[in-house]
Tab-separated table of C-alpha atoms in Angstrom:
chain	number	residue	atom	x	y	z
A	234	MET	CA	108.304	83.540	66.973
A	235	SER	CA	108.152	80.930	69.755
A	236	LYS	CA	105.569	81.227	72.486
A	237	PRO	CA	106.513	82.718	75.867
A	238	GLN	CA	107.102	80.023	78.474
A	239	ALA	CA	105.563	80.126	81.949
A	240	LEU	CA	106.295	77.944	84.971
A	241	VAL	CA	103.355	77.476	87.358
A	242	VAL	CA	104.007	75.941	90.790
A	243	ASP	CA	100.908	74.814	92.719
A	244	ASP	CA	99.461	71.634	94.198
A	245	GLU	CA	95.788	72.534	93.593
A	246	VAL	CA	94.587	70.783	90.428
A	247	ASP	CA	91.684	73.174	89.821
A	248	LEU	CA	93.915	76.230	90.109
A	249	LEU	CA	96.506	74.701	87.794
A	250	ASP	CA	93.798	74.054	85.181
A	251	LEU	CA	92.497	77.630	85.470
A	252	LEU	CA	95.978	79.120	85.117
A	253	THR	CA	96.888	76.843	82.201
A	254	ILE	CA	93.721	77.743	80.294
A	255	THR	CA	94.068	81.468	81.008
A	256	LEU	CA	97.720	81.579	79.942
A	257	ALA	CA	97.016	79.469	76.843
A	258	ARG	CA	94.404	82.006	75.730
A	259	MET	CA	97.127	84.640	76.055
A	260	GLY	CA	99.414	82.627	73.765
A	261	ILE	CA	101.661	81.392	76.585
A	262	ALA	CA	102.899	77.811	76.896
A	263	THR	CA	102.717	76.507	80.470
A	264	SER	CA	104.748	73.966	82.421
A	265	THR	CA	103.141	72.941	85.728
A	266	VAL	CA	104.709	71.345	88.802
A	267	GLU	CA	103.314	70.660	92.264
A	268	ASN	CA	106.326	71.332	94.512
A	269	ILE	CA	109.555	73.278	94.953
A	270	ALA	CA	111.867	70.353	94.140
A	271	ASN	CA	110.334	69.809	90.709
A	272	ALA	CA	110.281	73.550	90.100
A	273	LYS	CA	114.036	73.795	90.752
A	274	TYR	CA	114.642	70.851	88.428
A	275	LEU	CA	112.687	72.473	85.568
A	276	LEU	CA	114.334	75.867	86.154
A	277	ALA	CA	117.758	74.245	85.769
A	278	SER	CA	116.830	72.428	82.550
A	279	LYS	CA	114.618	74.914	80.709
A	280	SER	CA	114.339	78.659	80.084
A	281	PHE	CA	111.205	80.496	81.242
A	282	ASP	CA	109.782	83.985	80.763
A	283	LEU	CA	107.543	84.012	83.837
A	284	CYS	CA	106.949	82.030	87.034
A	285	LEU	CA	103.791	81.897	89.153
A	286	THR	CA	104.046	80.131	92.502
A	287	ASP	CA	101.652	79.440	95.338
A	288	MET	CA	102.612	80.334	98.883
A	289	ARG	CA	101.956	76.965	100.512
A	290	LEU	CA	103.553	73.992	98.791
A	291	PRO	CA	103.947	70.361	99.924
A	292	ASP	CA	107.707	70.619	100.447
A	293	GLY	CA	108.101	74.170	101.644
A	294	ASN	CA	107.166	77.827	101.418
A	295	GLY	CA	106.786	79.632	98.098
A	296	ILE	CA	108.912	82.479	99.472
A	297	ASP	CA	111.868	80.080	99.514
A	298	LEU	CA	111.334	79.445	95.799
A	299	VAL	CA	111.129	83.198	95.147
A	300	ALA	CA	114.453	83.688	96.943
A	301	HIS	CA	115.991	80.820	94.943
A	302	ILE	CA	114.859	82.343	91.643
A	303	SER	CA	116.012	85.847	92.641
A	304	GLU	CA	119.477	84.494	93.420
A	305	ARG	CA	119.923	82.021	90.529
A	306	TYR	CA	117.736	83.533	87.795
A	307	PRO	CA	117.537	87.289	88.512
A	308	ASP	CA	116.075	88.090	85.066
A	309	LEU	CA	113.057	85.796	85.573
A	310	PRO	CA	109.961	87.640	86.893
A	311	VAL	CA	108.245	85.573	89.582
A	312	ALA	CA	104.826	86.388	91.082
A	313	MET	CA	103.324	85.025	94.284
A	314	ILE	CA	99.794	83.592	94.570
A	315	THR	CA	98.559	84.362	98.092
A	316	ALA	CA	95.478	83.596	100.140
A	317	HIS	CA	92.870	86.359	100.219
A	318	GLY	CA	93.855	89.100	102.651
A	319	ASN	CA	97.266	87.620	103.406
A	320	MET	CA	99.226	90.753	102.631
A	321	ASP	CA	101.984	89.822	105.065
A	322	SER	CA	102.962	86.931	102.776
A	323	ALA	CA	102.785	89.157	99.695
A	324	VAL	CA	105.026	91.771	101.328
A	325	ALA	CA	107.493	89.105	102.472
A	326	ALA	CA	107.633	87.671	98.941
A	327	MET	CA	108.283	91.066	97.363
A	328	LYS	CA	111.006	91.819	99.887
A	329	VAL	CA	112.955	88.767	98.686
A	330	GLY	CA	112.453	89.609	95.020
A	331	ALA	CA	108.919	88.748	93.826
A	332	PHE	CA	107.804	90.789	90.830
A	333	ASP	CA	104.220	91.121	92.092
A	334	PHE	CA	101.443	89.132	93.767
A	335	VAL	CA	97.886	88.045	93.007
A	336	SER	CA	95.336	86.932	95.602
A	337	LYS	CA	92.917	84.020	95.657
A	338	PRO	CA	90.235	83.744	94.422
A	339	LEU	CA	91.991	84.856	91.245
A	340	ASP	CA	90.684	87.922	89.464
A	341	LEU	CA	91.524	86.994	85.871
A	342	GLN	CA	91.678	90.626	84.748
A	343	ILE	CA	94.308	91.394	87.400
A	344	LEU	CA	96.142	88.159	86.547
A	345	ARG	CA	96.297	89.000	82.823
A	346	ARG	CA	97.662	92.470	83.552
A	347	LEU	CA	100.289	91.028	85.852
A	348	VAL	CA	101.376	88.520	83.198
A	349	GLU	CA	101.484	91.181	80.467
A	350	SER	CA	103.652	93.429	82.681
A	351	ALA	CA	106.010	90.550	83.438
A	352	LEU	CA	106.423	89.681	79.763
A	353	ARG	CA	107.049	93.313	78.822
A	354	LEU	CA	109.723	93.400	81.484
A	355	LYS	CA	111.303	90.184	80.237
A	356	GLN	CA	111.360	91.442	76.646
A	357	SER	CA	112.786	94.878	77.451
A	358	ASP	CA	116.468	95.667	77.224
A	359	ARG	CA	117.664	96.111	80.790
A	360	SER	CA	121.362	96.190	80.015
A	361	THR	CA	121.467	99.952	79.794
A	362	LEU	CA	119.873	102.567	81.979
A	363	VAL	CA	119.578	105.354	79.440
A	364	ALA	CA	116.956	107.378	81.284
A	365	SER	CA	118.709	107.465	84.655
A	366	SER	CA	122.128	108.096	83.098
A	367	SER	CA	120.856	111.180	81.257
A	368	GLN	CA	118.747	112.619	84.086
A	369	LEU	CA	120.640	111.638	87.224
A	370	LEU	CA	123.678	113.820	86.694
A	371	GLY	CA	126.819	113.030	88.583
A	372	GLN	CA	129.817	110.743	88.708
A	373	SER	CA	129.979	110.117	92.450
A	374	SER	CA	129.713	106.640	93.932
A	375	GLN	CA	126.403	107.653	95.555
A	376	ILE	CA	124.828	108.470	92.185
A	377	ASP	CA	126.224	105.324	90.568
A	378	GLU	CA	124.636	103.260	93.352
A	379	LEU	CA	121.356	105.183	93.007
A	380	ARG	CA	121.234	104.415	89.271
A	381	ARG	CA	121.871	100.733	89.978
A	382	VAL	CA	119.114	100.491	92.586
A	383	ILE	CA	116.615	102.370	90.409
A	384	GLY	CA	117.290	99.917	87.589
A	385	LYS	CA	116.642	97.041	89.982
A	386	LEU	CA	113.446	98.559	91.389
A	387	ALA	CA	112.112	99.156	87.879
A	388	ARG	CA	112.079	95.398	87.357
A	389	ASN	CA	109.390	94.611	89.923
A	390	GLN	CA	106.067	96.006	91.098
A	391	ALA	CA	106.743	96.163	94.837
A	392	PRO	CA	105.674	99.381	96.581
A	393	VAL	CA	108.658	101.698	97.023
A	394	PHE	CA	109.093	104.374	99.664
A	395	ILE	CA	111.565	107.121	98.727
A	396	SER	CA	113.137	108.975	101.634
A	397	GLY	CA	115.365	112.011	101.604
A	398	GLU	CA	115.579	115.688	102.472
A	399	SER	CA	113.579	118.316	100.620
A	400	GLY	CA	115.050	119.176	97.234
A	401	THR	CA	117.058	115.974	96.722
A	402	GLY	CA	115.027	114.770	93.719
A	403	LYS	CA	112.591	112.190	95.092
A	404	GLU	CA	110.055	112.726	92.297
A	405	LEU	CA	112.781	112.391	89.653
A	406	ALA	CA	113.745	109.018	91.141
A	407	ALA	CA	110.101	107.909	91.080
A	408	ARG	CA	109.749	108.960	87.447
A	409	LEU	CA	112.865	106.993	86.514
A	410	ILE	CA	111.613	103.847	88.258
A	411	HIS	CA	108.441	104.193	86.196
A	412	ALA	CA	110.240	105.049	82.933
A	413	GLU	CA	112.598	102.068	83.102
A	414	GLY	CA	109.919	99.541	84.003
A	415	PRO	CA	107.165	97.650	82.157
A	416	ARG	CA	104.624	100.413	82.899
A	417	ALA	CA	106.581	103.078	81.033
A	418	GLN	CA	103.958	103.439	78.281
A	419	ALA	CA	101.172	104.085	80.811
A	420	ALA	CA	100.566	107.139	82.981
A	421	PHE	CA	102.813	108.429	85.756
A	422	VAL	CA	100.499	110.340	88.114
A	423	PRO	CA	102.209	112.494	90.769
A	424	VAL	CA	100.162	113.645	93.766
A	425	ASN	CA	101.324	116.108	96.402
A	426	CYS	CA	99.357	114.800	99.374
A	427	GLY	CA	100.158	117.873	101.450
A	428	ALA	CA	98.701	120.249	98.858
A	429	ILE	CA	95.191	118.719	98.812
A	430	PRO	CA	92.711	120.079	101.411
A	431	SER	CA	91.924	117.319	103.924
A	432	GLU	CA	88.228	117.347	103.099
A	433	LEU	CA	88.954	116.680	99.407
A	434	VAL	CA	91.688	114.027	99.691
A	435	GLU	CA	89.367	111.015	99.513
A	436	SER	CA	87.425	112.226	96.469
A	437	GLU	CA	90.648	113.229	94.694
A	438	LEU	CA	92.298	109.848	95.239
A	439	PHE	CA	89.308	107.545	94.786
A	440	GLY	CA	86.830	109.617	92.747
A	441	TYR	CA	83.136	110.168	93.449
A	442	LYS	CA	79.675	109.416	92.167
A	443	LYS	CA	77.148	111.985	91.001
A	444	GLY	CA	75.117	113.330	93.912
A	445	SER	CA	77.436	111.965	96.602
A	446	PHE	CA	77.911	115.489	97.980
A	447	THR	CA	77.023	119.079	97.152
A	448	GLY	CA	78.713	119.998	93.890
A	449	ALA	CA	79.083	116.417	92.634
A	450	VAL	CA	77.091	117.043	89.438
A	451	SER	CA	78.636	114.093	87.578
A	452	ASP	CA	80.785	111.017	88.174
A	453	LYS	CA	84.506	111.693	88.411
A	454	GLU	CA	87.419	109.274	88.309
A	455	GLY	CA	89.986	109.494	91.079
A	456	LEU	CA	93.738	109.645	90.678
A	457	PHE	CA	94.023	105.911	91.368
A	458	GLN	CA	91.934	105.245	88.250
A	459	THR	CA	93.905	107.828	86.267
A	460	ALA	CA	97.048	105.838	87.121
A	461	ASP	CA	95.447	102.492	86.162
A	462	GLY	CA	98.095	100.433	84.374
A	463	GLY	CA	100.783	102.925	85.361
A	464	THR	CA	102.298	104.415	88.512
A	465	LEU	CA	100.768	106.541	91.268
A	466	PHE	CA	103.376	108.683	93.061
A	467	LEU	CA	102.192	109.833	96.499
A	468	ASP	CA	104.555	112.643	97.435
A	469	GLU	CA	104.580	113.790	101.074
A	470	VAL	CA	102.443	110.779	101.979
A	471	ALA	CA	102.952	111.532	105.689
A	472	ASP	CA	100.575	114.497	105.296
A	473	LEU	CA	97.549	112.284	104.538
A	474	PRO	CA	94.788	112.418	107.186
A	475	LEU	CA	94.445	109.261	109.286
A	476	ALA	CA	90.956	108.555	107.900
A	477	THR	CA	92.328	108.571	104.353
A	478	GLN	CA	95.266	106.387	105.392
A	479	VAL	CA	92.804	103.596	106.289
A	480	LYS	CA	91.220	103.705	102.833
A	481	LEU	CA	94.597	103.938	101.107
A	482	LEU	CA	95.700	100.798	102.954
A	483	ARG	CA	92.625	98.919	101.714
A	484	ALA	CA	93.136	100.165	98.138
A	485	ILE	CA	96.721	98.854	98.156
A	486	GLN	CA	95.764	95.504	99.685
A	487	GLU	CA	92.700	94.827	97.535
A	488	LYS	CA	93.972	96.511	94.354
A	489	SER	CA	90.603	98.217	94.066
A	490	VAL	CA	88.968	101.514	95.059
A	491	ARG	CA	85.469	102.570	96.040
A	492	PRO	CA	84.513	106.089	94.877
A	493	VAL	CA	82.826	108.389	97.378
A	494	GLY	CA	79.128	107.547	97.229
A	495	GLY	CA	79.767	104.358	95.269
A	496	GLN	CA	78.448	100.901	96.120
A	497	GLN	CA	80.893	98.816	94.085
A	498	GLU	CA	84.667	98.524	94.296
A	499	ILE	CA	86.521	99.126	91.034
A	500	PRO	CA	89.655	97.058	90.266
A	501	VAL	CA	92.712	99.271	89.784
A	502	ASP	CA	96.181	98.181	88.723
A	503	ALA	CA	98.536	100.978	89.777
A	504	ARG	CA	102.019	100.653	91.170
A	505	ILE	CA	102.425	102.701	94.341
A	506	ILE	CA	105.545	104.780	94.905
A	507	SER	CA	105.456	107.137	97.883
A	508	ALA	CA	107.832	109.671	99.363
A	509	SER	CA	108.277	112.022	102.278
A	510	HIS	CA	110.975	114.256	103.690
A	511	LYS	CA	109.704	113.313	107.143
A	512	GLU	CA	110.983	110.314	109.087
A	513	LEU	CA	108.004	107.940	108.884
A	514	ASN	CA	109.134	105.844	111.847
A	515	GLY	CA	108.887	108.973	113.947
A	516	GLU	CA	105.443	109.786	112.543
A	517	VAL	CA	104.309	106.252	113.446
A	518	GLU	CA	105.578	106.710	117.010
A	519	LYS	CA	103.736	110.038	117.270
A	520	GLY	CA	100.521	108.390	116.071
A	521	THR	CA	100.152	110.574	112.982
A	522	PHE	CA	100.881	107.741	110.538
A	523	ARG	CA	99.453	104.234	110.638
A	524	GLN	CA	101.982	101.493	111.281
A	525	ASP	CA	100.174	98.988	109.049
A	526	LEU	CA	100.171	101.446	106.142
A	527	PHE	CA	103.858	102.170	106.697
A	528	TYR	CA	104.528	98.433	106.503
A	529	ARG	CA	102.643	98.203	103.182
A	530	ILE	CA	104.187	101.163	101.368
A	531	ASN	CA	107.708	100.591	102.699
A	532	VAL	CA	108.275	97.168	101.135
A	533	ILE	CA	111.471	98.607	99.627
A	534	GLU	CA	113.044	101.883	100.754
A	535	LEU	CA	115.120	104.037	98.431
A	536	ARG	CA	117.143	106.768	100.114
A	537	ILE	CA	118.198	109.754	98.006
A	538	PRO	CA	121.573	111.193	99.091
A	539	THR	CA	121.869	114.857	100.014
A	540	LEU	CA	123.855	117.194	97.797
A	541	ARG	CA	126.478	117.714	100.509
A	542	GLU	CA	127.089	113.948	100.553
A	543	ARG	CA	128.115	114.106	96.899
A	544	SER	CA	129.877	117.460	96.740
A	545	ASP	CA	132.094	116.228	93.894
A	546	ASP	CA	129.008	116.359	91.648
A	547	ILE	CA	128.299	120.039	92.395
A	548	PRO	CA	130.420	121.558	89.545
A	549	LEU	CA	128.789	119.310	86.924
A	550	LEU	CA	125.302	119.976	88.305
A	551	ALA	CA	125.899	123.724	88.567
A	552	GLU	CA	127.118	124.067	84.989
A	553	HIS	CA	124.241	121.953	83.654
A	554	ILE	CA	121.587	123.868	85.620
A	555	ALA	CA	123.034	127.289	84.761
A	556	ALA	CA	123.071	126.375	81.059
A	557	ARG	CA	119.446	125.210	81.207
A	558	ILE	CA	118.301	128.403	82.964
A	559	ALA	CA	120.174	130.536	80.424
A	560	ARG	CA	118.581	128.708	77.466
A	561	GLN	CA	115.117	129.189	78.966
A	562	ALA	CA	115.835	132.900	79.420
A	563	GLY	CA	117.284	133.267	75.908
A	564	ARG	CA	120.688	134.310	77.214
A	565	GLU	CA	124.231	133.378	76.313
A	566	LEU	CA	125.458	130.287	78.120
A	567	PRO	CA	127.150	131.451	81.342
A	568	ARG	CA	130.478	130.352	82.776
A	569	LEU	CA	131.032	129.795	86.481
A	570	SER	CA	134.375	131.092	87.718
A	571	ASP	CA	136.685	128.841	89.697
A	572	ALA	CA	135.957	130.924	92.795
A	573	ALA	CA	132.208	130.419	92.311
A	574	LEU	CA	132.619	126.652	91.926
A	575	GLN	CA	134.812	126.486	95.031
A	576	ALA	CA	132.255	128.480	97.022
A	577	LEU	CA	129.477	126.142	95.909
A	578	ARG	CA	131.488	123.073	96.875
A	579	ARG	CA	132.069	124.493	100.368
A	580	TYR	CA	128.415	125.399	100.873
A	581	HIS	CA	126.256	123.041	102.955
A	582	PHE	CA	123.074	123.196	100.796
A	583	PRO	CA	120.287	122.647	103.324
A	584	GLY	CA	117.864	122.845	100.373
A	585	ASN	CA	119.890	120.438	98.184
A	586	VAL	CA	119.525	120.514	94.376
A	587	ARG	CA	116.435	122.722	94.505
A	588	GLU	CA	118.395	125.320	96.468
A	589	LEU	CA	121.247	125.102	93.956
A	590	GLU	CA	118.759	125.860	91.176
A	591	ASN	CA	117.412	128.880	93.068
A	592	ILE	CA	120.921	130.205	93.784
A	593	LEU	CA	121.949	129.935	90.129
A	594	GLU	CA	118.716	131.459	88.851
A	595	ARG	CA	119.258	134.444	91.126
A	596	ALA	CA	122.927	134.693	90.126
A	597	LEU	CA	122.066	134.751	86.422
A	598	ALA	CA	119.513	137.484	86.993
A	599	LEU	CA	121.994	139.674	88.841
A	600	CYS	CA	125.407	139.080	87.263
A	601	ASP	CA	126.642	141.893	85.019
A	602	ASP	CA	127.967	139.634	82.260
A	603	ASP	CA	127.952	135.953	81.380
A	604	ILE	CA	130.499	135.017	84.034
A	605	ILE	CA	129.077	134.020	87.417
A	606	ASP	CA	131.543	134.853	90.170
A	607	SER	CA	131.369	133.924	93.839
A	608	GLY	CA	129.944	137.335	94.721
A	609	ASP	CA	126.991	136.736	92.397
A	610	LEU	CA	125.913	133.685	94.418
A	611	TYR	CA	125.063	135.582	97.632
A	612	LEU	CA	125.773	132.553	99.783
A	613	PRO	CA	125.361	133.173	103.527
A	614	GLN	CA	128.822	134.085	104.766
A	615	SER	CA	128.574	131.817	107.807
A	616	ASN	CA	128.028	128.864	105.515
A	617	ALA	CA	130.201	129.716	102.517
A	618	ALA	CA	133.381	129.077	104.470
A	619	GLY	CA	132.477	125.575	105.599
A	620	PRO	CA	129.706	123.202	106.489
A	621	VAL	CA	127.322	124.484	109.129
A	622	GLU	CA	124.223	122.495	110.016
A	623	HIS	CA	120.982	124.262	109.074
A	624	ARG	CA	117.614	123.259	110.418
A	625	ILE	CA	114.749	124.024	108.052
A	626	ASP	CA	111.225	124.305	109.427
A	627	PRO	CA	109.207	121.966	107.179
A	628	ASP	CA	106.284	124.422	107.354
A	629	ILE	CA	108.344	127.239	105.748
A	630	PRO	CA	108.689	127.162	101.925
A	631	LEU	CA	112.293	126.925	100.730
A	632	GLU	CA	112.007	130.174	98.731
A	633	ASP	CA	110.955	132.073	101.874
A	634	TYR	CA	113.789	130.457	103.837
A	635	LEU	CA	116.399	131.497	101.256
A	636	GLY	CA	114.899	134.966	100.976
A	637	GLU	CA	115.234	135.455	104.724
A	638	ILE	CA	118.920	134.408	104.613
A	639	GLU	CA	119.566	136.909	101.816
A	640	LYS	CA	117.643	139.650	103.604
A	641	GLN	CA	119.661	139.223	106.798
A	642	ALA	CA	122.969	139.283	104.882
A	643	ILE	CA	122.018	142.563	103.152
A	644	LEU	CA	120.773	144.176	106.362
A	645	ARG	CA	123.969	143.195	108.171
A	646	ALA	CA	126.110	144.767	105.409
A	647	LEU	CA	124.023	147.960	105.431
A	648	GLU	CA	124.274	148.268	109.204
A	649	GLU	CA	128.043	147.719	109.133
A	650	THR	CA	128.436	150.468	106.480
A	651	ARG	CA	125.974	152.839	108.186
A	652	TRP	CA	123.521	152.364	105.314
A	653	ASN	CA	126.006	153.473	102.672
A	654	ARG	CA	124.618	151.480	99.735
A	655	THR	CA	127.766	151.794	97.611
A	656	ALA	CA	129.944	150.469	100.449
A	657	ALA	CA	127.420	147.745	101.309
A	658	ALA	CA	127.305	146.586	97.680
A	659	LYS	CA	131.103	146.385	97.602
A	660	GLN	CA	131.147	144.407	100.862
A	661	LEU	CA	128.558	141.990	99.470
A	662	GLY	CA	130.475	141.582	96.214
A	663	MET	CA	127.721	142.967	93.980
A	664	THR	CA	127.103	146.071	91.931
A	665	LEU	CA	125.105	148.997	93.283
A	666	ARG	CA	122.457	148.289	90.635
A	667	SER	CA	122.135	144.680	91.831
A	668	LEU	CA	121.826	145.807	95.449
A	669	ARG	CA	119.061	148.256	94.540
A	670	TYR	CA	117.241	145.464	92.707
A	671	ARG	CA	117.462	143.148	95.739
A	672	LEU	CA	116.354	145.902	98.134
A	673	GLY	CA	113.283	146.490	96.002
A	674	LYS	CA	112.442	142.812	95.716
A	675	LEU	CA	112.845	142.248	99.449
A	676	GLY	CA	110.805	145.329	100.334
A	677	LEU	CA	113.733	147.151	101.974
A	678	ASP	CA	113.515	150.406	100.001
């Protein structure tokens, strides 16, 4: 098998020698040039598996070369060599298509990992997106575009910020970016930043040393170290305390962490994917989220469409989810009636796919046979007939929100029938037994 070929673009002789020796020890043949013009000439005449380029070159900016490669040779991973602390250049390079970056003075361990990731990416089959096709259900143009972008994002290491309403599937998108990329064999570590008490966030993310605080009876690795070589997914990143945001920014810039109570920084190679249902620009304006951190994590933004934006996918999603719930419950596979499917397509879904799952789980628990009809869905009547904008308080769990909607619908039916349960059940389109079950669950007995 022939050796992988690397193109190195730099005008510093000492750095070229270091890179050539390091890559040779990894079994990689190296071609070196000192400027952009010669680099373009070699790219046109020879095939490469990897390109490393400095930022400042005699005849231009390395970002221009990155853009040229991204446009002409999109399958060639290219990494930027930047001056120490010059994250602005690294971010700019990744925005135009750089695979990753490495800072001077070169940390050879970080460099080797970067090269290994690039070669794994080059050798992988990127012609099919098996994972996203099987997990991102739907045939709408929005889902087709989402699959395409995920496949593209999987091919570089730039930080990604995933935006979208609650319940749209932001973690699923993050998992697919990880699964289709060169880090797929390493760990995917999801972290719900809003679920960690503020006083424990730093030790959870960065780890701690024995004796650093009461209860620290031994050293403990943080989640950054757990994700070393893989992907760290920071869900609801807007909920991080400001003090932790400062340290997260440094960890991203330096690619290293310092455990609580530690004296030394530990190199960590983890790709950062973050998400929030909040509008981060608004959080920056309010002063609750650092602008410089926002700039670092939002190198590329991926927006997940709402379920109401792709209503054509609702029947396929509903049938798939209902079948999965039935299998888990050991029941016969259910069938959704045409009326049920039409009602779902008309519904606005403020809670998106997660709300659809909750609605179908409830319907399966309450339907009298294996056919789910529109009455088994218990959709709010004001919303079942057409789209009505719902505002969800982000501090209220979705399950509580849906429970309150259901409770109000039942109470309204009981009041209109003068608390005749049989008549109320008929008005709600459910059996008397189902109504009694819901009354008990909601504490309305």
